[in-house]
mmCIF file of C-alpha atoms in Angstrom:
data_model
loop_
_atom_site.group_PDB
_atom_site.id
_atom_site.type_symbol
_atom_site.label_atom_id
_atom_site.label_comp_id
_atom_site.label_asym_id
_atom_site.label_seq_id
_atom_site.Cartn_x
_atom_site.Cartn_y
_atom_site.Cartn_z
ATOM 1 C CA MET A 1 0.059 0.301 -0.075
ATOM 2 C CA SER A 2 1.268 3.264 -0.571
ATOM 3 C CA TRP A 3 1.382 5.664 2.632
ATOM 4 C CA LYS A 4 1.855 8.921 0.323
ATOM 5 C CA ARG A 5 -1.199 10.637 1.993
ATOM 6 C CA HIS A 6 0.260 14.157 2.724
ATOM 7 C CA HIS A 7 -1.214 14.947 -0.304
ATOM 8 C CA LEU A 8 -4.787 13.337 0.438
ATOM 9 C CA ILE A 9 -5.210 14.716 3.527
ATOM 10 C CA PRO A 10 -5.158 18.550 3.047
ATOM 11 C CA GLU A 11 -7.026 18.497 -0.543
ATOM 12 C CA THR A 12 -9.709 16.101 0.117
ATOM 13 C CA PHE A 13 -10.467 15.949 3.907
ATOM 14 C CA GLY A 14 -10.099 19.860 4.760
ATOM 15 C CA VAL A 15 -7.323 19.270 6.981
ATOM 16 C CA LYS A 16 -5.106 22.223 7.487
ATOM 17 C CA ARG A 17 -1.699 21.504 5.485
ATOM 18 C CA ARG A 18 0.900 20.311 8.062
ATOM 19 C CA ARG A 19 4.232 21.586 9.022
ATOM 20 C CA LYS A 20 7.063 19.197 8.727
ATOM 21 C CA ARG A 21 6.812 16.728 11.508
ATOM 22 C CA GLY A 22 9.187 16.929 14.763
ATOM 23 C CA PRO A 23 10.759 13.643 16.156
ATOM 24 C CA VAL A 24 8.740 10.948 17.017
ATOM 25 C CA GLU A 25 9.945 11.469 20.522
ATOM 26 C CA SER A 26 8.044 14.594 21.088
ATOM 27 C CA ASP A 27 5.267 15.131 23.689
ATOM 28 C CA PRO A 28 2.271 13.221 22.174
ATOM 29 C CA LEU A 29 0.085 15.003 24.588
ATOM 30 C CA ARG A 30 0.688 18.505 23.236
ATOM 31 C CA GLY A 31 -1.519 17.742 20.012
ATOM 32 C CA GLU A 32 1.340 19.132 17.607
ATOM 33 C CA PRO A 33 0.933 18.255 13.916
ATOM 34 C CA GLY A 34 1.483 14.480 13.190
ATOM 35 C CA SER A 35 0.750 13.163 16.521
ATOM 36 C CA ALA A 36 -1.903 10.834 17.618
ATOM 37 C CA ARG A 37 -3.348 13.569 19.820
ATOM 38 C CA ALA A 38 -3.926 15.793 16.947
ATOM 39 C CA ALA A 39 -5.359 13.249 14.268
ATOM 40 C CA VAL A 40 -7.938 12.256 17.423
ATOM 41 C CA SER A 41 -9.003 15.840 17.844
ATOM 42 C CA GLU A 42 -9.227 16.470 13.910
ATOM 43 C CA LEU A 43 -11.469 12.938 13.730
ATOM 44 C CA MET A 44 -13.838 14.063 16.360
ATOM 45 C CA GLN A 45 -14.830 17.053 14.601
ATOM 46 C CA LEU A 46 -16.182 14.570 12.035
ATOM 47 C CA PHE A 47 -18.357 12.800 14.505
ATOM 48 C CA PRO A 48 -22.314 13.587 13.732
ATOM 49 C CA ARG A 49 -23.439 14.669 17.652
ATOM 50 C CA GLY A 50 -26.719 15.814 16.480
ATOM 51 C CA LEU A 51 -27.572 12.169 15.192
ATOM 52 C CA PHE A 52 -27.443 10.944 18.587
ATOM 53 C CA GLU A 53 -29.065 13.712 19.897
ATOM 54 C CA ASP A 54 -25.600 14.543 21.747
ATOM 55 C CA ALA A 55 -26.389 11.963 24.055
ATOM 56 C CA LEU A 56 -22.739 9.701 23.034
ATOM 57 C CA PRO A 57 -19.502 10.965 23.463
ATOM 58 C CA PRO A 58 -17.654 11.312 19.987
ATOM 59 C CA ILE A 59 -16.215 8.306 18.994
ATOM 60 C CA VAL A 60 -13.181 7.781 16.991
ATOM 61 C CA LEU A 61 -11.875 4.299 15.720
ATOM 62 C CA ARG A 62 -8.084 3.492 16.250
ATOM 63 C CA SER A 63 -8.175 2.642 12.299
ATOM 64 C CA GLN A 64 -9.078 6.361 11.624
ATOM 65 C CA VAL A 65 -6.126 7.722 13.601
ATOM 66 C CA TYR A 66 -4.049 5.506 11.320
ATOM 67 C CA SER A 67 -5.048 7.266 8.526
ATOM 68 C CA LEU A 68 -3.676 10.746 9.738
ATOM 69 C CA VAL A 69 -0.552 8.639 11.608
ATOM 70 C CA PRO A 70 0.341 6.092 9.332
ATOM 71 C CA ASP A 71 3.139 4.893 11.345
ATOM 72 C CA ARG A 72 0.881 2.346 13.342
ATOM 73 C CA THR A 73 3.802 1.667 16.176
ATOM 74 C CA VAL A 74 4.119 5.254 16.668
ATOM 75 C CA ALA A 75 0.262 6.151 16.856
ATOM 76 C CA ASP A 76 -0.064 3.148 19.478
ATOM 77 C CA ARG A 77 2.774 4.541 21.734
ATOM 78 C CA GLN A 78 1.389 7.906 21.569
ATOM 79 C CA LEU A 79 -2.108 6.823 22.086
ATOM 80 C CA GLU A 80 -0.998 4.370 25.190
ATOM 81 C CA LEU A 81 0.729 7.569 26.726
ATOM 82 C CA GLN A 82 -2.766 9.402 26.749
ATOM 83 C CA GLU A 83 -5.190 6.426 27.907
ATOM 84 C CA GLN A 84 -5.096 6.872 31.482
ATOM 85 C CA GLY A 85 -5.517 10.745 31.342
ATOM 86 C CA GLU A 86 -7.156 12.505 28.378
ATOM 87 C CA ILE A 87 -8.536 9.460 26.529
ATOM 88 C CA ARG A 88 -10.170 6.180 26.961
ATOM 89 C CA ILE A 89 -9.948 3.167 24.439
ATOM 90 C CA VAL A 90 -12.998 0.716 24.354
ATOM 91 C CA GLN A 91 -13.920 -2.432 22.689
ATOM 92 C CA LEU A 92 -16.633 -1.871 20.282
ATOM 93 C CA GLY A 93 -17.773 -5.540 20.008
ATOM 94 C CA PHE A 94 -18.259 -6.049 16.359
ATOM 95 C CA ASP A 95 -14.500 -7.072 15.711
ATOM 96 C CA LEU A 96 -11.797 -7.716 18.280
ATOM 97 C CA ASP A 97 -9.665 -5.160 16.562
ATOM 98 C CA ALA A 98 -12.516 -2.448 16.764
ATOM 99 C CA HIS A 99 -11.389 0.048 19.331
ATOM 100 C CA GLY A 100 -13.034 3.148 20.126
ATOM 101 C CA ILE A 101 -11.185 6.108 21.316
ATOM 102 C CA ILE A 102 -13.242 8.640 23.398
ATOM 103 C CA PHE A 103 -12.418 11.529 25.680
ATOM 104 C CA THR A 104 -12.513 10.730 29.150
ATOM 105 C CA GLU A 105 -14.215 13.814 30.051
ATOM 106 C CA ASP A 106 -16.884 13.408 27.485
ATOM 107 C CA TYR A 107 -17.516 9.893 28.373
ATOM 108 C CA ARG A 108 -18.118 10.610 32.342
ATOM 109 C CA THR A 109 -20.083 13.691 31.521
ATOM 110 C CA ARG A 110 -22.568 11.456 29.206
ATOM 111 C CA VAL A 111 -22.326 8.683 31.327
ATOM 112 C CA LEU A 112 -23.485 10.758 34.470
ATOM 113 C CA LYS A 113 -26.269 12.285 32.334
ATOM 114 C CA ALA A 114 -27.452 8.768 31.076
ATOM 115 C CA CYS A 115 -27.575 7.418 34.986
ATOM 116 C CA ASP A 116 -29.069 10.650 36.660
ATOM 117 C CA GLY A 117 -32.320 9.478 38.806
ATOM 118 C CA ARG A 118 -31.534 5.876 38.091
ATOM 119 C CA PRO A 119 -31.189 2.873 40.513
ATOM 120 C CA TYR A 120 -27.654 2.231 39.336
ATOM 121 C CA ALA A 121 -26.273 5.734 39.621
ATOM 122 C CA GLY A 122 -24.579 5.073 42.913
ATOM 123 C CA ALA A 123 -22.611 2.328 41.308
ATOM 124 C CA VAL A 124 -21.784 4.278 38.339
ATOM 125 C CA GLN A 125 -20.602 7.082 40.225
ATOM 126 C CA LYS A 126 -18.465 4.844 42.247
ATOM 127 C CA PHE A 127 -16.902 3.419 38.985
ATOM 128 C CA LEU A 128 -16.235 6.654 37.479
ATOM 129 C CA ALA A 129 -14.352 7.823 40.673
ATOM 130 C CA SER A 130 -12.422 4.900 41.613
ATOM 131 C CA VAL A 131 -12.018 2.551 38.450
ATOM 132 C CA LEU A 132 -11.724 5.064 35.820
ATOM 133 C CA PRO A 133 -9.153 7.148 36.547
ATOM 134 C CA ALA A 134 -6.830 4.350 38.262
ATOM 135 C CA CYS A 135 -7.089 1.390 35.534
ATOM 136 C CA GLY A 136 -6.563 2.295 31.720
ATOM 137 C CA ASP A 137 -7.251 -1.723 30.767
ATOM 138 C CA LEU A 138 -9.863 -2.316 28.103
ATOM 139 C CA SER A 139 -11.548 -5.023 30.516
ATOM 140 C CA PHE A 140 -11.733 -5.780 34.236
ATOM 141 C CA GLN A 141 -11.807 -9.068 36.204
ATOM 142 C CA GLN A 142 -13.785 -10.125 38.925
ATOM 143 C CA ASP A 143 -11.058 -10.341 41.551
ATOM 144 C CA GLN A 144 -10.061 -6.779 40.540
ATOM 145 C CA MET A 145 -13.437 -5.386 40.719
ATOM 146 C CA THR A 146 -14.238 -6.973 44.152
ATOM 147 C CA GLN A 147 -10.873 -6.915 46.211
ATOM 148 C CA THR A 148 -9.131 -3.866 44.596
ATOM 149 C CA PHE A 149 -11.815 -1.760 44.103
ATOM 150 C CA GLY A 150 -14.353 -3.119 46.526
ATOM 151 C CA PHE A 151 -17.570 -3.685 44.321
ATOM 152 C CA ARG A 152 -20.019 -5.867 45.755
ATOM 153 C CA ASP A 153 -21.793 -8.523 42.880
ATOM 154 C CA SER A 154 -25.033 -6.524 43.152
ATOM 155 C CA GLU A 155 -23.005 -3.234 42.012
ATOM 156 C CA ILE A 156 -21.312 -4.671 39.184
ATOM 157 C CA THR A 157 -24.797 -5.852 38.030
ATOM 158 C CA HIS A 158 -25.825 -2.412 38.010
ATOM 159 C CA LEU A 159 -22.694 -1.318 36.212
ATOM 160 C CA VAL A 160 -23.777 -3.896 33.400
ATOM 161 C CA ASN A 161 -27.138 -2.816 33.539
ATOM 162 C CA ALA A 162 -26.256 0.993 33.051
ATOM 163 C CA GLY A 163 -24.351 -0.168 29.935
ATOM 164 C CA VAL A 164 -20.806 1.034 31.406
ATOM 165 C CA LEU A 165 -19.724 -2.547 31.370
ATOM 166 C CA THR A 166 -20.535 -5.461 29.018
ATOM 167 C CA VAL A 167 -19.812 -9.150 29.395
ATOM 168 C CA ARG A 168 -16.706 -10.399 28.084
ATOM 169 C CA ASP A 169 -17.011 -13.948 29.246
ATOM 170 C CA ALA A 170 -17.119 -15.417 32.792
ATOM 171 C CA GLY A 171 -15.928 -13.148 35.467
ATOM 172 C CA SER A 172 -14.722 -10.271 33.136
ATOM 173 C CA TRP A 173 -16.345 -7.362 31.369
ATOM 174 C CA TRP A 174 -15.028 -4.962 28.789
ATOM 175 C CA LEU A 175 -15.573 -1.123 29.228
ATOM 176 C CA ALA A 176 -18.509 0.049 27.384
ATOM 177 C CA VAL A 177 -20.195 3.517 26.378
ATOM 178 C CA PRO A 178 -23.648 3.201 27.170
ATOM 179 C CA GLY A 179 -26.240 3.869 24.249
ATOM 180 C CA ALA A 180 -23.172 2.836 21.678
ATOM 181 C CA GLY A 181 -25.258 0.096 20.056
ATOM 182 C CA ARG A 182 -26.824 2.395 17.544
ATOM 183 C CA PHE A 183 -23.693 3.982 16.731
ATOM 184 C CA ILE A 184 -21.860 0.233 16.126
ATOM 185 C CA LYS A 185 -24.857 -0.672 13.644
ATOM 186 C CA TYR A 186 -24.479 2.593 12.072
ATOM 187 C CA PHE A 187 -20.920 2.183 11.540
ATOM 188 C CA VAL A 188 -20.798 -1.428 10.254
ATOM 189 C CA LYS A 189 -23.844 -0.589 7.844
ATOM 190 C CA GLY A 190 -21.973 2.235 6.550
ATOM 191 C CA ARG A 191 -18.672 0.798 6.213
ATOM 192 C CA GLN A 192 -20.146 -1.742 4.094
ATOM 193 C CA ALA A 193 -21.968 0.656 1.794
ATOM 194 C CA VAL A 194 -19.087 2.689 0.961
ATOM 195 C CA LEU A 195 -16.773 -0.380 0.223
ATOM 196 C CA SER A 196 -19.580 -1.124 -2.247
ATOM 197 C CA MET A 197 -19.182 2.239 -3.568
ATOM 198 C CA VAL A 198 -15.466 1.125 -4.491
ATOM 199 C CA ARG A 199 -16.175 -2.037 -5.285
ATOM 200 C CA LYS A 200 -18.995 -1.418 -8.051
ATOM 201 C CA ALA A 201 -16.699 1.201 -9.599
ATOM 202 C CA LYS A 202 -14.955 0.306 -12.927
ATOM 203 C CA TYR A 203 -11.787 -1.648 -12.097
ATOM 204 C CA ARG A 204 -13.029 -1.743 -8.475
ATOM 205 C CA GLU A 205 -11.138 1.803 -8.099
ATOM 206 C CA LEU A 206 -12.394 5.277 -7.577
ATOM 207 C CA LEU A 207 -10.688 8.736 -7.097
ATOM 208 C CA LEU A 208 -11.033 9.674 -3.583
ATOM 209 C CA SER A 209 -12.523 13.232 -4.638
ATOM 210 C CA GLU A 210 -15.072 11.838 -7.027
ATOM 211 C CA LEU A 211 -15.993 9.412 -3.899
ATOM 212 C CA LEU A 212 -16.648 12.179 -1.657
ATOM 213 C CA GLY A 213 -18.608 13.909 -4.258
ATOM 214 C CA ARG A 214 -21.108 11.607 -4.676
ATOM 215 C CA ARG A 215 -24.507 11.396 -2.910
ATOM 216 C CA ALA A 216 -23.963 8.986 0.303
ATOM 217 C CA PRO A 217 -26.480 5.934 0.412
ATOM 218 C CA VAL A 218 -29.066 6.487 3.022
ATOM 219 C CA VAL A 219 -27.356 4.085 5.184
ATOM 220 C CA VAL A 220 -24.030 6.299 5.515
ATOM 221 C CA ARG A 221 -25.329 8.097 8.636
ATOM 222 C CA LEU A 222 -21.901 8.801 9.976
ATOM 223 C CA GLY A 223 -20.622 10.430 6.784
ATOM 224 C CA LEU A 224 -18.661 9.563 4.035
ATOM 225 C CA THR A 225 -15.443 11.265 5.250
ATOM 226 C CA TYR A 226 -15.814 9.624 8.603
ATOM 227 C CA HIS A 227 -15.836 5.936 6.726
ATOM 228 C CA VAL A 228 -13.189 6.959 4.315
ATOM 229 C CA HIS A 229 -10.721 7.626 7.127
ATOM 230 C CA ASP A 230 -11.780 4.130 8.451
ATOM 231 C CA LEU A 231 -11.299 2.267 5.040
ATOM 232 C CA ILE A 232 -7.959 3.772 4.471
ATOM 233 C CA GLY A 233 -6.280 3.210 8.071
ATOM 234 C CA ALA A 234 -7.768 -0.399 8.510
ATOM 235 C CA GLN A 235 -6.347 -1.085 4.921
ATOM 236 C CA LEU A 236 -9.564 -2.046 3.359
ATOM 237 C CA VAL A 237 -8.658 0.234 0.252
ATOM 238 C CA ASP A 238 -5.164 0.919 -0.866
ATOM 239 C CA CYS A 239 -4.078 4.774 -1.675
ATOM 240 C CA ILE A 240 -2.614 5.323 -5.112
ATOM 241 C CA SER A 241 -1.360 8.682 -5.963
ATOM 242 C CA THR A 242 -1.896 9.786 -9.573
ATOM 243 C CA THR A 243 -1.635 12.931 -11.576
ATOM 244 C CA SER A 244 -5.544 13.207 -10.927
ATOM 245 C CA GLY A 245 -5.516 12.990 -7.250
ATOM 246 C CA THR A 246 -5.629 10.184 -4.758
ATOM 247 C CA LEU A 247 -7.210 6.801 -6.164
ATOM 248 C CA LEU A 248 -9.044 4.168 -3.721
ATOM 249 C CA ARG A 249 -8.288 0.609 -5.006
ATOM 250 C CA LEU A 250 -9.703 -2.834 -3.350
ATOM 251 C CA PRO A 251 -6.908 -4.994 -2.657
ATOM 252 C CA GLU A 252 -6.114 -7.760 -4.933
ATOM 253 C CA THR A 253 -7.592 -10.886 -3.154
#
């Protein structure tokens, strides 16, 4: 795959032209151009908050970050540095590699609002105050929840009912985003629809500018640009630099 996306990003995604990147070792928390932090911030702007009545925290996929920071090792390292502070990474469930990225404060705000006045509000508040700041894991174990953080089995059940945790297997749970089921449904259908647009094109390839200029199928609720970042970062399409612009091509099978 060609990773020459320095032409692709400013011309077709509306992202400001970047200065020359600094060294990898620079502080990823400062959001300098080319960092995972800068990529997450840019991608968050694409999330259609109104579609979910602002009830969900904006969600970015790890694959989308790779579309802007193509060195995956660098991107992962920078995201890990942020994970116990500014961002949280969650398992979205439809694929083991489907990791969602959310800002911690957005998550906290939406979760508190969703549980306000509910029977499980106390357990959720306890979780947000004790577990979330102390543990950056994608999932939590039974003994960790009960012995380390002092949760009773009934409180864990409350967290599951609130949508803060989802069952991973017996005795362990994934961190979850309450109400994210609708987002996941839209994302999966939208990804398939945008891939189909490329698949149906002549030679199974399509100029990016042409794709973004088309009317999106009705199932693409999250927006064409949102999905294109995912297709590129997830390597579901190859990016080819041409004199006419960036060409998206389905990989040879």
